């Protein structure tokens, strides 16, 4: 196949992923995430110029099909992610380095994209919050139809209101975490398709944060507390978002510890799945795993077990 045909084919695959993410309910969660993947492959195999051409064809296709500012901006954002990530992979960056740098770049472009959208639609955020409120109201109706007591319904309603307020306050942190997931999925697929040695990772159960990260967490926590106490709202929001991002990193660290002990004790897969479901659906379990990741700095649980086995 000629180079021109490869570029067109990869552009069409990327465009198909984008279209699938618009029209199919499941696609919104999966296909749209894979829009950068063909561009990454094009940059890695054919070079930066060919990758840029692939990105340009995909974004132009989105513009011609949808004639919508939001979709065009989103396609440009995802296309740029493909270009940047492809360049990093071509230069043999590690998984973590590529993931962090691509996430930072994607998060910056996300904020710029939101700014551009707000110039054309001042009610952009209000419509998002209204849609979330509608979904929450529908969920409440389902709870009411199941015959749950009024007291429990009120508790659920308060929980929904709290969640909505958290989303409003921590929107940048949520975007950053989602962006890291998007980047990670594309890197994992790139590793499989292209067989990239540089993206090889050590087993997840051995993954551990650097010791310096604990000071980042402590500084963010203290800053958030002091700024809230001082009633400096903007500073408090910045501190809170930074705290949520570093907490998400320690959540991964905590899950790595849990995974280590699951493997060691040979826990049944059903129990593993149940535990992960509880972690991501229960705030209490979520906090416990984050705390586990934090206190590992002092206790080093996995190393202690390994040392005991040697003796």
Tab-separated table of C-alpha atoms in Angstrom:
chain	number	residue	atom	x	y	z
A	1	UNK	CA	0.000	0.000	0.000
A	2	UNK	CA	1.333	3.445	-0.937
A	3	UNK	CA	2.041	6.125	1.688
A	4	UNK	CA	-0.863	8.294	0.426
A	5	UNK	CA	-3.347	5.434	0.796
A	6	UNK	CA	-2.065	4.678	4.311
A	7	UNK	CA	-2.590	8.326	5.340
A	8	UNK	CA	-6.135	8.377	3.923
A	9	UNK	CA	-6.964	5.026	5.559
A	10	UNK	CA	-5.701	6.118	8.996
A	11	UNK	CA	-7.518	9.474	8.644
A	12	UNK	CA	-10.788	7.678	7.849
A	13	UNK	CA	-10.337	5.296	10.797
A	14	UNK	CA	-9.815	8.285	13.120
A	15	UNK	CA	-12.866	10.027	11.614
A	16	UNK	CA	-14.958	6.854	12.019
A	17	UNK	CA	-13.969	6.668	15.697
A	18	UNK	CA	-15.089	10.285	16.146
A	19	UNK	CA	-18.432	9.738	14.338
A	20	UNK	CA	-19.071	6.547	16.342
A	21	UNK	CA	-18.435	8.516	19.532
A	22	UNK	CA	-21.155	10.991	18.523
A	23	UNK	CA	-23.928	8.647	17.358
A	24	UNK	CA	-23.618	5.559	19.582
A	25	UNK	CA	-24.240	5.609	23.336
A	26	UNK	CA	-21.442	3.108	23.992
A	27	UNK	CA	-19.225	4.928	21.519
A	28	UNK	CA	-19.297	8.059	23.650
A	29	UNK	CA	-17.398	6.126	26.314
A	30	UNK	CA	-15.025	4.205	24.059
A	31	UNK	CA	-14.707	5.129	20.383
A	32	UNK	CA	-14.103	8.854	20.869
A	33	UNK	CA	-11.217	8.031	23.204
A	34	UNK	CA	-9.505	6.186	20.314
A	35	UNK	CA	-9.621	9.129	17.858
A	36	UNK	CA	-5.905	9.976	18.470
A	37	UNK	CA	-4.751	6.353	17.967
A	38	UNK	CA	-4.566	6.277	14.116
A	39	UNK	CA	-2.735	9.631	14.170
A	40	UNK	CA	-0.237	8.254	16.714
A	41	UNK	CA	0.357	5.257	14.423
A	42	UNK	CA	0.732	7.537	11.376
A	43	UNK	CA	3.300	9.779	13.108
A	44	UNK	CA	5.288	6.794	14.396
A	45	UNK	CA	5.341	4.851	11.118
A	46	UNK	CA	5.277	7.591	8.462
A	47	UNK	CA	6.715	10.688	10.170
A	48	UNK	CA	5.509	13.964	11.666
A	49	UNK	CA	4.486	15.645	8.384
A	50	UNK	CA	2.397	12.650	7.322
A	51	UNK	CA	0.881	12.540	10.818
A	52	UNK	CA	-0.064	16.216	10.589
A	53	UNK	CA	-1.712	15.549	7.212
A	54	UNK	CA	-3.663	12.653	8.766
A	55	UNK	CA	-4.792	14.980	11.590
A	56	UNK	CA	-5.773	17.721	9.100
A	57	UNK	CA	-7.887	15.316	6.987
A	58	UNK	CA	-9.674	13.984	10.084
A	59	UNK	CA	-10.441	17.468	11.500
A	60	UNK	CA	-11.563	18.716	8.048
A	61	UNK	CA	-13.885	15.721	7.770
A	62	UNK	CA	-15.439	16.552	11.140
A	63	UNK	CA	-15.978	20.160	10.026
A	64	UNK	CA	-17.587	19.148	6.695
A	65	UNK	CA	-19.882	16.539	8.298
A	66	UNK	CA	-21.048	18.345	11.443
A	67	UNK	CA	-20.525	22.105	10.834
A	68	UNK	CA	-20.389	22.444	14.626
A	69	UNK	CA	-17.860	24.546	16.580
A	70	UNK	CA	-17.809	22.206	19.586
A	71	UNK	CA	-17.157	19.067	17.503
A	72	UNK	CA	-14.448	20.791	15.442
A	73	UNK	CA	-12.651	22.016	18.593
A	74	UNK	CA	-12.905	18.539	20.124
A	75	UNK	CA	-11.496	16.908	16.963
A	76	UNK	CA	-8.581	19.395	16.905
A	77	UNK	CA	-7.889	18.708	20.577
A	78	UNK	CA	-7.849	14.920	20.108
A	79	UNK	CA	-5.856	15.255	16.875
A	80	UNK	CA	-3.183	17.356	18.591
A	81	UNK	CA	-2.992	14.700	21.307
A	82	UNK	CA	-2.304	12.112	18.604
A	83	UNK	CA	0.447	14.275	17.075
A	84	UNK	CA	2.166	15.054	20.387
A	85	UNK	CA	1.974	11.480	21.676
A	86	UNK	CA	3.229	10.109	18.350
A	87	UNK	CA	6.247	12.438	18.444
A	88	UNK	CA	7.065	11.329	22.015
A	89	UNK	CA	6.804	7.653	21.079
A	90	UNK	CA	9.020	8.256	18.043
A	91	UNK	CA	11.620	9.680	20.452
A	92	UNK	CA	11.266	6.555	22.672
A	93	UNK	CA	9.873	8.282	25.761
A	94	UNK	CA	8.819	5.960	28.600
A	95	UNK	CA	5.158	5.195	29.385
A	96	UNK	CA	5.072	7.431	32.480
A	97	UNK	CA	6.929	10.325	30.836
A	98	UNK	CA	4.735	10.189	27.728
A	99	UNK	CA	1.586	9.815	29.826
A	100	UNK	CA	2.324	12.773	32.108
A	101	UNK	CA	3.507	15.153	29.360
A	102	UNK	CA	0.627	14.233	27.026
A	103	UNK	CA	-1.875	14.669	29.882
A	104	UNK	CA	-0.493	18.127	30.732
A	105	UNK	CA	-0.644	19.197	27.070
A	106	UNK	CA	-4.148	17.721	26.640
A	107	UNK	CA	-5.358	19.428	29.833
A	108	UNK	CA	-4.005	22.808	28.666
A	109	UNK	CA	-5.680	22.385	25.258
A	110	UNK	CA	-8.893	21.309	27.049
A	111	UNK	CA	-8.951	24.529	29.078
A	112	UNK	CA	-8.202	26.579	25.937
A	113	UNK	CA	-10.970	24.699	24.095
A	114	UNK	CA	-13.438	25.457	26.914
A	115	UNK	CA	-12.398	29.139	26.775
A	116	UNK	CA	-13.036	29.243	22.992
A	117	UNK	CA	-16.410	27.490	23.440
A	118	UNK	CA	-17.397	29.989	26.142
A	119	UNK	CA	-16.717	32.831	23.695
A	120	UNK	CA	-19.435	31.364	21.436
A	121	UNK	CA	-21.687	29.924	24.150
A	122	UNK	CA	-21.732	31.640	27.556
A	123	UNK	CA	-24.204	29.065	28.919
A	124	UNK	CA	-21.930	26.072	28.145
A	125	UNK	CA	-21.300	25.155	31.791
A	126	UNK	CA	-24.888	25.864	32.816
A	127	UNK	CA	-26.159	23.407	30.200
A	128	UNK	CA	-23.720	20.741	31.457
A	129	UNK	CA	-24.889	21.217	35.049
A	130	UNK	CA	-28.540	21.206	33.935
A	131	UNK	CA	-28.011	17.892	32.104
A	132	UNK	CA	-26.363	16.424	35.205
A	133	UNK	CA	-29.271	17.663	37.327
A	134	UNK	CA	-31.774	16.064	34.915
A	135	UNK	CA	-29.946	12.708	35.130
A	136	UNK	CA	-29.878	12.943	38.922
A	137	UNK	CA	-33.622	13.721	39.031
A	138	UNK	CA	-34.319	10.674	36.835
A	139	UNK	CA	-32.241	8.523	39.191
A	140	UNK	CA	-34.203	9.862	42.181
A	141	UNK	CA	-37.480	8.906	40.490
A	142	UNK	CA	-36.179	5.372	39.977
A	143	UNK	CA	-35.282	5.195	43.694
A	144	UNK	CA	-38.773	6.456	44.622
A	145	UNK	CA	-40.431	3.818	42.424
A	146	UNK	CA	-38.516	1.032	44.176
A	147	UNK	CA	-40.292	1.878	47.442
A	148	UNK	CA	-37.314	3.244	49.389
A	149	UNK	CA	-38.257	5.239	52.505
A	150	UNK	CA	-38.446	9.042	52.351
A	151	UNK	CA	-35.505	9.377	54.758
A	152	UNK	CA	-33.244	7.359	52.459
A	153	UNK	CA	-34.497	9.312	49.448
A	154	UNK	CA	-33.504	12.554	51.183
A	155	UNK	CA	-30.045	11.123	51.924
A	156	UNK	CA	-29.624	10.160	48.269
A	157	UNK	CA	-30.819	13.629	47.217
A	158	UNK	CA	-28.283	15.284	49.532
A	159	UNK	CA	-25.545	13.010	48.147
A	160	UNK	CA	-26.449	13.980	44.571
A	161	UNK	CA	-26.376	17.681	45.497
A	162	UNK	CA	-22.968	17.237	47.156
A	163	UNK	CA	-21.623	15.424	44.067
A	164	UNK	CA	-22.881	18.206	41.786
A	165	UNK	CA	-21.219	20.860	43.958
A	166	UNK	CA	-17.948	18.871	43.943
A	167	UNK	CA	-18.093	18.641	40.127
A	168	UNK	CA	-18.613	22.422	39.891
A	169	UNK	CA	-15.640	23.119	42.174
A	170	UNK	CA	-13.231	20.451	40.905
A	171	UNK	CA	-13.949	20.600	37.164
A	172	UNK	CA	-10.237	21.139	36.174
A	173	UNK	CA	-9.114	18.152	38.280
A	174	UNK	CA	-11.812	15.925	36.774
A	175	UNK	CA	-10.741	16.987	33.261
A	176	UNK	CA	-7.085	16.195	34.084
A	177	UNK	CA	-7.926	12.725	35.455
A	178	UNK	CA	-10.137	11.910	32.447
A	179	UNK	CA	-7.381	13.154	30.117
A	180	UNK	CA	-4.839	10.860	31.773
A	181	UNK	CA	-7.195	7.908	31.252
A	182	UNK	CA	-7.597	8.866	27.555
A	183	UNK	CA	-3.812	9.096	27.126
A	184	UNK	CA	-3.213	5.792	28.963
A	185	UNK	CA	-5.743	3.910	26.810
A	186	UNK	CA	-4.106	5.219	23.620
A	187	UNK	CA	-0.643	4.297	24.905
A	188	UNK	CA	-1.742	0.755	25.796
A	189	UNK	CA	-3.247	0.248	22.323
A	190	UNK	CA	-0.150	1.798	20.690
A	191	UNK	CA	2.060	-0.565	22.665
A	192	UNK	CA	0.053	-3.584	21.471
A	193	UNK	CA	-0.215	-2.516	17.809
A	194	UNK	CA	3.314	-1.159	17.332
A	195	UNK	CA	5.108	-3.475	19.783
A	196	UNK	CA	6.928	-0.589	21.471
A	197	UNK	CA	9.657	-1.699	23.898
A	198	UNK	CA	9.907	1.790	25.443
A	199	UNK	CA	6.324	1.517	26.739
A	200	UNK	CA	6.949	-1.673	28.703
A	201	UNK	CA	5.830	-1.389	32.316
A	202	UNK	CA	6.750	-3.341	35.428
A	203	UNK	CA	3.890	-5.441	36.910
A	204	UNK	CA	1.166	-3.204	38.375
A	205	UNK	CA	1.458	-4.854	41.826
A	206	UNK	CA	5.056	-3.518	42.141
A	207	UNK	CA	4.151	0.069	41.179
A	208	UNK	CA	5.091	2.680	43.796
A	209	UNK	CA	5.216	6.466	43.933
A	210	UNK	CA	8.431	8.339	44.553
A	211	UNK	CA	8.967	9.415	48.164
A	212	UNK	CA	8.976	13.105	47.155
A	213	UNK	CA	5.287	12.862	46.163
A	214	UNK	CA	4.206	12.714	49.810
A	215	UNK	CA	5.410	16.292	50.288
A	216	UNK	CA	3.354	17.426	47.301
A	217	UNK	CA	0.280	15.892	48.958
A	218	UNK	CA	1.050	17.451	52.364
A	219	UNK	CA	1.680	20.928	50.869
A	220	UNK	CA	-1.540	20.754	48.784
A	221	UNK	CA	-3.568	19.600	51.810
A	222	UNK	CA	-2.205	22.350	54.080
A	223	UNK	CA	-2.636	24.993	51.357
A	224	UNK	CA	-6.247	23.936	50.727
A	225	UNK	CA	-7.093	23.989	54.453
A	226	UNK	CA	-5.460	27.388	55.098
A	227	UNK	CA	-6.994	29.037	52.038
A	228	UNK	CA	-10.453	27.781	52.973
A	229	UNK	CA	-9.944	29.017	56.544
A	230	UNK	CA	-8.816	32.392	55.145
A	231	UNK	CA	-11.929	32.413	52.893
A	232	UNK	CA	-9.819	32.959	49.770
A	233	UNK	CA	-12.159	31.128	47.393
A	234	UNK	CA	-10.071	31.176	44.206
A	235	UNK	CA	-6.942	29.965	46.009
A	236	UNK	CA	-8.994	27.286	47.779
A	237	UNK	CA	-10.367	25.987	44.448
A	238	UNK	CA	-6.831	25.776	42.977
A	239	UNK	CA	-5.561	23.949	46.082
A	240	UNK	CA	-8.539	21.583	46.091
A	241	UNK	CA	-8.037	20.658	42.425
A	242	UNK	CA	-4.337	19.963	42.988
A	243	UNK	CA	-5.230	17.864	46.042
A	244	UNK	CA	-7.749	15.812	44.042
A	245	UNK	CA	-5.183	15.138	41.289
A	246	UNK	CA	-2.464	13.964	43.721
A	247	UNK	CA	-5.097	11.931	45.622
A	248	UNK	CA	-5.976	10.166	42.349
A	249	UNK	CA	-2.288	9.259	41.968
A	250	UNK	CA	-2.229	7.810	45.507
A	251	UNK	CA	-5.441	5.926	44.701
A	252	UNK	CA	-3.508	4.112	41.949
A	253	UNK	CA	-0.698	3.459	44.452
A	254	UNK	CA	-3.189	2.020	46.938
A	255	UNK	CA	-4.724	-0.219	44.262
A	256	UNK	CA	-1.237	-1.510	43.401
A	257	UNK	CA	-0.770	-2.568	47.064
A	258	UNK	CA	-4.187	-4.256	47.087
A	259	UNK	CA	-3.293	-6.047	43.839
A	260	UNK	CA	-0.009	-7.258	45.397
A	261	UNK	CA	-1.796	-8.897	48.335
A	262	UNK	CA	-4.545	-10.295	46.094
A	263	UNK	CA	-1.873	-12.113	44.072
A	264	UNK	CA	0.007	-13.225	47.167
A	265	UNK	CA	-3.094	-14.635	48.876
A	266	UNK	CA	-4.482	-15.984	45.560
A	267	UNK	CA	-7.850	-14.286	46.000
A	268	UNK	CA	-10.707	-15.439	43.754
A	269	UNK	CA	-11.334	-13.185	40.697
A	270	UNK	CA	-14.924	-12.559	41.863
A	271	UNK	CA	-13.679	-11.073	45.151
A	272	UNK	CA	-11.193	-8.904	43.222
A	273	UNK	CA	-13.924	-7.539	40.953
A	274	UNK	CA	-16.245	-6.951	43.927
A	275	UNK	CA	-13.487	-5.044	45.757
A	276	UNK	CA	-12.772	-2.802	42.750
A	277	UNK	CA	-16.505	-2.119	42.331
A	278	UNK	CA	-16.754	-1.116	46.007
A	279	UNK	CA	-13.715	1.158	45.689
A	280	UNK	CA	-15.196	3.091	42.760
A	281	UNK	CA	-18.787	3.204	44.060
A	282	UNK	CA	-18.266	3.789	47.786
A	283	UNK	CA	-16.578	7.022	49.009
A	284	UNK	CA	-15.501	5.229	52.217
A	285	UNK	CA	-13.640	2.452	50.361
A	286	UNK	CA	-12.192	5.049	47.972
A	287	UNK	CA	-10.757	7.065	50.879
A	288	UNK	CA	-9.379	3.895	52.528
A	289	UNK	CA	-7.432	2.971	49.373
A	290	UNK	CA	-6.061	6.530	49.063
A	291	UNK	CA	-4.984	6.420	52.743
A	292	UNK	CA	-3.375	3.004	52.117
A	293	UNK	CA	-1.360	4.521	49.273
A	294	UNK	CA	-0.306	7.425	51.524
A	295	UNK	CA	0.760	5.448	54.612
A	296	UNK	CA	2.790	3.061	52.418
A	297	UNK	CA	5.399	5.855	52.391
A	298	UNK	CA	6.059	5.132	56.084
A	299	UNK	CA	5.209	1.406	56.385
A	300	UNK	CA	6.305	0.012	52.966
A	301	UNK	CA	3.883	-2.944	53.275
A	302	UNK	CA	5.110	-4.966	50.282
A	303	UNK	CA	8.790	-4.753	51.211
A	304	UNK	CA	8.030	-5.879	54.785
A	305	UNK	CA	6.267	-8.985	53.502
A	306	UNK	CA	9.170	-9.791	51.145
A	307	UNK	CA	11.734	-9.332	53.966
A	308	UNK	CA	9.745	-11.599	56.337
A	309	UNK	CA	9.595	-14.334	53.686
A	310	UNK	CA	13.390	-14.261	53.311
A	311	UNK	CA	13.824	-15.007	56.985
